[in-house]
Amino acid sequence: MAPASKLSQGIKRASRSHAYHRRGLWAIKAKHGGSFPKAEKPAAPAEPKFYPADDVKPRTPSTRKPKPTKLRSTITPGTVLILLAGRFMGKRVVFLKQLKSGLLLISGPFKINGVPIRRVNQTYVIATSTKVDISGVDVSKFDDKYFAREKKQKAKKTEGELFETEKEASKALPDFKKDDQKAVDAALIKAIETVPELKSYLGARFSLRDGDKPHEMVF
Amino acid sequence: MVKGRTGQRVRLYVRGTILGYKRSKSNQYETTSLVQIEGVNTKEDVAWYAGKRLAYIYKAKTKSSETRYRCIWGKVTRPHGNSGVVRAKFKSNLPPESMGCKVRVFMYPSSI
């Protein structure tokens, strides 16, 4: 059956006056004293003094925020990691925590294998199944700012000094960093010494030998 | 090779051989090289090495940055065939002299 609202194409159920009454514009008009309220036109912008020659859209700055780096499930605080590249490649090292930049905070400990408190990228590291108990270690004070490079002081040199061999401020490690290292390592070494042979394990370096197949190795 | 490395030498790379370029019978495509990684014999084994970095190291007569050794870096891209051969792309195409030469397959970027 054809819907009652359409007797035939183009003819509506409600007549013109019926539809007007139903819409209720008369009530709004009555409320505002006889005339329909006119919305105020927003003030037109003043004519600009300068029209650019080309229609170029200004670039909007990117609002993209990079996601925080996901930590591999095999890496948990206290895991022994093998460094794959860099100065300490092959060294087995203890993972302490992940910093806000996504880098991993590690320590040798320094006394055992010469690796200081350092940052390392996850992709240059193999996680082993060996874990060290680091509940006694306080690493809350370390963040990316701790590892920031010191700004070089650019002192103005006189002509004579320019030609002398530069005595740059020596890159000695500041004392507070040495103390931090000792503090972290003290707790670490205590935990390490409770496990038999873990100390010599951390002191030894990892290397591939003849016949080794990393794709078949379980770390 | 590495400046002043006096300590223990550790090998943290797998040895590989450069077999040649990706090719058909009469055409070769030098942008992709084929590498045979030691110990890798099946297509399934190659999955571990996908994306790993490669270095082709060679010597030159003149010194650049105080060493005569030079390097072309590359990556393992995908397996080639069923028997563990691997396709690799290098930063610049490998020279033909490299065919039959050794390449280092590093264990990074690591996902273990």
Short mmCIF file of C-alpha atoms in Angstrom, two decimals:
data_model
loop_
_atom_site.label_atom_id
_atom_site.label_comp_id
_atom_site.label_asym_id
_atom_site.label_seq_id
_atom_site.Cartn_x
_atom_site.Cartn_y
_atom_site.Cartn_z
CA MET A 1 0.00 0.00 0.00
CA ALA A 2 1.27 3.44 -0.77
CA PRO A 3 2.19 5.37 2.42
CA ALA A 4 -0.62 7.61 3.57
CA SER A 5 1.74 10.58 3.50
CA LYS A 6 2.06 10.45 -0.25
CA LEU A 7 -1.15 10.29 -2.26
CA SER A 8 0.82 10.54 -5.42
CA GLN A 9 4.22 11.74 -6.27
CA GLY A 10 4.73 15.32 -5.14
CA ILE A 11 1.52 15.56 -3.05
CA LYS A 12 2.20 15.53 0.68
CA ARG A 13 -0.11 14.39 3.42
CA ALA A 14 -0.07 17.71 5.27
CA SER A 15 -1.49 20.73 3.48
CA ARG A 16 0.48 23.93 3.31
CA SER A 17 -1.26 25.57 6.23
CA HIS A 18 -1.24 22.36 8.25
CA ALA A 19 2.50 21.99 7.69
CA TYR A 20 3.09 25.61 8.66
CA HIS A 21 1.18 25.10 11.88
CA ARG A 22 3.08 21.95 12.68
CA ARG A 23 6.48 23.57 12.17
CA GLY A 24 5.67 26.08 14.84
CA LEU A 25 7.49 29.05 13.39
CA TRP A 26 4.41 31.08 14.36
CA ALA A 27 5.16 30.32 18.01
CA ILE A 28 8.72 31.58 17.69
CA LYS A 29 7.47 34.66 15.91
CA ALA A 30 4.93 35.31 18.58
CA LYS A 31 7.59 34.89 21.27
CA HIS A 32 9.77 37.51 19.61
CA GLY A 33 7.03 40.06 19.03
CA GLY A 34 5.87 39.32 15.51
CA SER A 35 9.05 38.92 13.57
CA PHE A 36 11.41 36.01 13.26
CA PRO A 37 14.62 36.66 15.19
CA LYS A 38 17.45 37.41 12.84
CA ALA A 39 20.78 36.02 13.83
CA GLU A 40 23.43 38.69 13.80
CA LYS A 41 25.77 38.38 10.91
CA PRO A 42 29.31 37.89 12.16
CA ALA A 43 31.38 40.99 11.54
CA ALA A 44 32.98 40.73 8.13
CA PRO A 45 36.78 40.73 8.30
CA ALA A 46 38.39 44.02 7.36
CA GLU A 47 39.70 44.15 3.82
CA PRO A 48 43.32 43.01 4.04
CA LYS A 49 45.90 45.52 2.96
CA PHE A 50 47.99 42.88 1.24
CA TYR A 51 46.96 40.13 -1.11
CA PRO A 52 49.73 37.57 -1.79
CA ALA A 53 50.42 36.95 -5.44
CA ASP A 54 50.09 33.15 -5.19
CA ASP A 55 47.41 31.18 -3.44
CA VAL A 56 49.67 29.18 -1.16
CA LYS A 57 48.34 27.37 1.89
CA PRO A 58 50.45 28.02 5.00
CA ARG A 59 51.98 24.79 6.31
CA THR A 60 50.44 23.70 9.56
CA PRO A 61 53.03 22.44 12.07
CA SER A 62 52.88 18.70 12.58
CA THR A 63 50.98 17.61 15.65
CA ARG A 64 52.34 14.07 15.49
CA LYS A 65 53.68 12.72 18.75
CA PRO A 66 55.94 9.67 18.52
CA LYS A 67 54.78 6.67 20.53
CA PRO A 68 56.89 5.55 23.51
CA THR A 69 59.34 2.83 22.50
CA LYS A 70 58.00 -0.59 23.30
CA LEU A 71 60.28 -2.65 25.50
CA ARG A 72 60.82 -6.19 24.25
CA SER A 73 59.05 -8.71 26.43
CA THR A 74 62.30 -10.59 27.00
CA ILE A 75 63.91 -7.55 28.61
CA THR A 76 62.92 -7.05 32.23
CA PRO A 77 64.80 -5.18 34.97
CA GLY A 78 67.72 -7.34 36.00
CA THR A 79 68.08 -9.18 32.70
CA VAL A 80 71.61 -9.84 31.52
CA LEU A 81 72.04 -8.37 28.05
CA ILE A 82 74.72 -8.97 25.45
CA LEU A 83 75.90 -5.81 23.70
CA LEU A 84 76.21 -6.29 19.97
CA ALA A 85 78.02 -3.18 18.84
CA GLY A 86 80.03 -0.29 20.03
CA ARG A 87 82.95 0.01 22.39
CA PHE A 88 81.70 -2.72 24.69
CA MET A 89 80.54 -5.21 22.09
CA GLY A 90 80.28 -8.73 23.37
CA LYS A 91 80.09 -7.67 26.99
CA ARG A 92 77.41 -9.10 29.20
CA VAL A 93 75.71 -6.38 31.10
CA VAL A 94 72.82 -5.88 33.55
CA PHE A 95 69.71 -4.04 32.46
CA LEU A 96 68.40 -1.55 35.00
CA LYS A 97 65.49 0.32 33.48
CA GLN A 98 64.13 1.89 30.34
CA LEU A 99 64.51 5.65 30.11
CA LYS A 100 61.90 8.00 28.76
CA SER A 101 63.73 8.32 25.46
CA GLY A 102 63.32 4.59 24.94
CA LEU A 103 66.98 3.79 25.54
CA LEU A 104 67.95 1.15 28.06
CA LEU A 105 69.92 2.03 31.18
CA ILE A 106 72.63 -0.55 31.84
CA SER A 107 75.56 -1.08 34.14
CA GLY A 108 78.44 -3.59 33.85
CA PRO A 109 78.81 -3.50 36.81
CA PHE A 110 81.90 -1.44 36.24
CA LYS A 111 84.06 -3.42 38.63
CA ILE A 112 83.24 -6.67 36.92
CA ASN A 113 83.55 -5.84 33.25
CA GLY A 114 84.38 -2.17 32.86
CA VAL A 115 81.01 -1.09 31.51
CA PRO A 116 79.82 2.04 33.31
CA ILE A 117 76.27 3.21 33.77
CA ARG A 118 75.34 3.78 30.19
CA ARG A 119 72.48 4.06 27.77
CA VAL A 120 72.05 1.59 24.97
CA ASN A 121 69.52 1.05 22.24
CA GLN A 122 67.31 -2.01 22.35
CA THR A 123 68.12 -3.10 18.81
CA TYR A 124 71.82 -3.44 19.61
CA VAL A 125 71.24 -5.84 22.44
CA ILE A 126 70.40 -9.52 22.86
CA ALA A 127 68.43 -10.41 25.96
CA THR A 128 69.54 -13.59 27.71
CA SER A 129 67.40 -15.62 30.04
CA THR A 130 69.71 -14.90 32.95
CA LYS A 131 68.28 -12.51 35.50
CA VAL A 132 69.88 -10.63 38.37
CA ASP A 133 67.90 -9.47 41.35
CA ILE A 134 68.02 -5.68 41.29
CA SER A 135 65.46 -4.95 43.94
CA GLY A 136 68.19 -3.43 46.07
CA VAL A 137 69.27 -0.95 43.40
CA ASP A 138 67.94 2.59 43.30
CA VAL A 139 67.88 3.91 39.77
CA SER A 140 65.33 6.67 40.15
CA LYS A 141 67.88 9.44 39.77
CA PHE A 142 68.98 8.42 36.27
CA ASP A 143 67.25 9.96 33.30
CA ASP A 144 68.24 11.19 29.87
CA LYS A 145 69.32 14.58 31.21
CA TYR A 146 71.95 12.86 33.35
CA PHE A 147 73.67 11.72 30.18
CA ALA A 148 73.42 14.99 28.27
CA ARG A 149 76.66 16.37 26.90
CA GLU A 150 78.18 19.32 28.69
CA LYS A 151 77.98 22.55 26.74
CA LYS A 152 81.42 23.72 25.81
CA GLN A 153 82.37 27.11 27.13
CA LYS A 154 83.46 29.27 24.24
CA ALA A 155 85.90 31.69 25.75
CA LYS A 156 87.20 34.47 23.60
CA LYS A 157 90.87 33.95 22.96
CA THR A 158 93.48 36.58 22.44
CA GLU A 159 95.62 36.34 19.32
CA GLY A 160 98.53 34.84 21.21
CA GLU A 161 96.46 32.14 22.77
CA LEU A 162 94.89 31.14 19.50
CA PHE A 163 98.14 29.79 18.18
CA GLU A 164 99.05 27.93 21.31
CA THR A 165 98.09 24.30 21.64
CA GLU A 166 94.63 24.27 23.09
CA LYS A 167 94.38 23.17 26.66
CA GLU A 168 90.80 22.10 26.59
CA ALA A 169 89.04 21.38 29.80
CA SER A 170 89.94 17.77 30.42
CA LYS A 171 87.13 15.35 29.92
CA ALA A 172 87.52 13.88 33.37
CA LEU A 173 84.46 12.16 34.72
CA PRO A 174 82.86 14.36 37.37
CA ASP A 175 83.08 12.90 40.85
CA PHE A 176 79.37 12.64 41.38
CA LYS A 177 79.14 10.26 38.45
CA LYS A 178 81.81 8.05 39.94
CA ASP A 179 79.91 7.99 43.21
CA ASP A 180 76.67 7.13 41.44
CA GLN A 181 78.44 4.24 39.74
CA LYS A 182 79.73 2.93 43.04
CA ALA A 183 76.33 3.22 44.68
CA VAL A 184 74.54 1.30 41.94
CA ASP A 185 77.25 -1.31 41.65
CA ALA A 186 77.45 -2.00 45.37
CA ALA A 187 73.90 -3.30 45.45
CA LEU A 188 74.32 -5.07 42.10
CA ILE A 189 77.50 -6.87 43.03
CA LYS A 190 75.96 -8.10 46.27
CA ALA A 191 73.13 -9.65 44.32
CA ILE A 192 75.51 -11.08 41.73
CA GLU A 193 77.82 -12.74 44.22
CA THR A 194 74.99 -14.78 45.67
CA VAL A 195 74.63 -16.62 42.37
CA PRO A 196 77.47 -19.08 41.68
CA GLU A 197 79.65 -18.21 38.65
CA LEU A 198 77.53 -15.22 37.66
CA LYS A 199 80.42 -12.88 38.33
CA SER A 200 82.78 -14.61 35.93
CA TYR A 201 79.92 -14.95 33.44
CA LEU A 202 79.47 -11.20 33.44
CA GLY A 203 83.20 -10.71 33.19
CA ALA A 204 83.48 -12.88 30.09
CA ARG A 205 82.66 -11.58 26.66
CA PHE A 206 80.35 -13.24 24.23
CA SER A 207 81.75 -14.33 20.89
CA LEU A 208 80.60 -16.45 18.03
CA ARG A 209 82.71 -19.50 17.32
CA ASP A 210 83.12 -21.78 14.36
CA GLY A 211 79.96 -23.70 13.72
CA ASP A 212 77.79 -21.35 15.78
CA LYS A 213 74.44 -20.60 14.27
CA PRO A 214 72.78 -17.62 15.95
CA HIS A 215 69.44 -18.45 14.39
CA GLU A 216 69.45 -21.75 16.27
CA MET A 217 70.86 -20.44 19.51
CA VAL A 218 68.75 -19.93 22.59
CA PHE A 219 70.06 -17.01 24.57
CA MET B 1 90.97 -3.27 12.07
CA VAL B 2 89.24 -1.26 14.73
CA LYS B 3 91.47 1.47 16.00
CA GLY B 4 93.60 0.35 18.90
CA ARG B 5 91.58 -2.70 19.85
CA THR B 6 94.03 -4.39 22.11
CA GLY B 7 91.70 -6.57 24.11
CA GLN B 8 90.02 -9.83 23.30
CA ARG B 9 88.78 -10.03 19.75
CA VAL B 10 85.18 -11.09 19.69
CA ARG B 11 83.28 -12.03 16.59
CA LEU B 12 79.74 -10.74 16.78
CA TYR B 13 78.94 -11.31 13.17
CA VAL B 14 78.23 -14.34 11.05
CA ARG B 15 80.42 -14.93 8.04
CA GLY B 16 78.83 -14.81 4.64
CA THR B 17 79.93 -15.11 1.04
CA ILE B 18 78.85 -12.88 -1.79
CA LEU B 19 77.65 -15.09 -4.58
CA GLY B 20 76.93 -12.49 -7.19
CA TYR B 21 74.05 -10.37 -8.30
CA LYS B 22 70.43 -11.22 -8.59
CA ARG B 23 70.10 -12.44 -12.12
CA SER B 24 68.35 -14.50 -14.69
CA LYS B 25 70.16 -16.41 -17.38
CA SER B 26 71.16 -13.41 -19.46
CA ASN B 27 70.29 -10.39 -17.35
CA GLN B 28 71.67 -9.30 -14.03
CA TYR B 29 70.27 -6.78 -11.57
CA GLU B 30 73.17 -5.26 -9.70
CA THR B 31 71.12 -3.41 -7.12
CA THR B 32 70.49 -6.69 -5.30
CA SER B 33 73.26 -9.09 -4.36
CA LEU B 34 72.99 -12.68 -3.28
CA VAL B 35 74.69 -13.76 -0.09
CA GLN B 36 75.28 -17.21 1.32
CA ILE B 37 75.33 -17.06 5.13
CA GLU B 38 77.33 -19.75 6.90
CA GLY B 39 75.18 -22.32 8.58
CA VAL B 40 71.94 -21.18 6.99
CA ASN B 41 70.54 -23.84 4.73
CA THR B 42 66.82 -23.38 4.50
CA LYS B 43 64.35 -20.64 3.73
CA GLU B 44 62.92 -20.89 7.26
CA ASP B 45 66.32 -20.25 8.85
CA VAL B 46 66.66 -17.02 6.89
CA ALA B 47 63.72 -15.47 8.74
CA TRP B 48 65.98 -14.78 11.71
CA TYR B 49 68.38 -12.80 9.54
CA ALA B 50 65.83 -10.61 7.78
CA GLY B 51 66.74 -6.98 8.26
CA LYS B 52 70.13 -7.69 9.77
CA ARG B 53 72.90 -5.37 8.70
CA LEU B 54 75.68 -6.44 6.41
CA ALA B 55 79.09 -5.00 5.83
CA TYR B 56 81.30 -5.68 2.85
CA ILE B 57 84.81 -4.74 3.92
CA TYR B 58 87.63 -4.21 1.52
CA LYS B 59 91.03 -2.61 1.38
CA ALA B 60 92.08 0.28 -0.75
CA LYS B 61 95.47 1.72 -1.55
CA THR B 62 94.90 5.18 -0.13
CA LYS B 63 93.98 6.02 3.41
CA SER B 64 90.65 7.64 4.13
CA SER B 65 89.97 8.60 7.76
CA GLU B 66 93.36 7.13 8.75
CA THR B 67 92.58 3.61 7.64
CA ARG B 68 92.94 1.69 4.41
CA TYR B 69 89.87 -0.42 5.13
CA ARG B 70 86.61 0.62 3.59
CA CYS B 71 83.12 -0.65 4.02
CA ILE B 72 79.86 -0.82 2.15
CA TRP B 73 76.87 -1.27 4.46
CA GLY B 74 73.79 -3.18 3.50
CA LYS B 75 70.85 -5.17 4.79
CA VAL B 76 69.49 -8.63 4.37
CA THR B 77 66.19 -8.16 2.60
CA ARG B 78 64.64 -11.57 1.95
CA PRO B 79 65.38 -15.20 1.28
CA HIS B 80 66.35 -16.25 -2.20
CA GLY B 81 65.13 -19.69 -3.10
CA ASN B 82 64.70 -22.59 -0.72
CA SER B 83 68.25 -23.28 0.38
CA GLY B 84 69.17 -20.44 2.66
CA VAL B 85 70.63 -18.00 0.16
CA VAL B 86 69.70 -14.46 0.96
CA ARG B 87 69.07 -11.32 -1.04
CA ALA B 88 70.75 -8.17 0.14
CA LYS B 89 70.69 -4.53 -0.78
CA PHE B 90 73.67 -2.35 -0.15
CA LYS B 91 73.97 1.39 0.20
CA SER B 92 75.75 1.44 -3.10
CA ASN B 93 75.84 -1.57 -5.40
CA LEU B 94 78.59 -4.02 -4.67
CA PRO B 95 81.49 -4.03 -7.11
CA PRO B 96 81.92 -7.15 -9.23
CA GLU B 97 85.26 -7.80 -7.50
CA SER B 98 83.26 -8.70 -4.42
CA MET B 99 81.93 -11.92 -5.91
CA GLY B 100 83.25 -14.76 -3.84
CA CYS B 101 84.41 -12.40 -1.09
CA LYS B 102 83.41 -12.42 2.53
CA VAL B 103 80.69 -10.28 4.02
CA ARG B 104 79.88 -9.75 7.71
CA VAL B 105 76.32 -10.39 8.78
CA PHE B 106 75.77 -8.62 12.08
CA MET B 107 73.29 -9.68 14.71
CA TYR B 108 71.66 -6.27 14.90
CA PRO B 109 68.96 -4.87 14.60
CA SER B 110 68.15 -7.55 17.10
CA SER B 111 64.72 -8.74 18.07
CA ILE B 112 65.60 -11.45 20.57
#
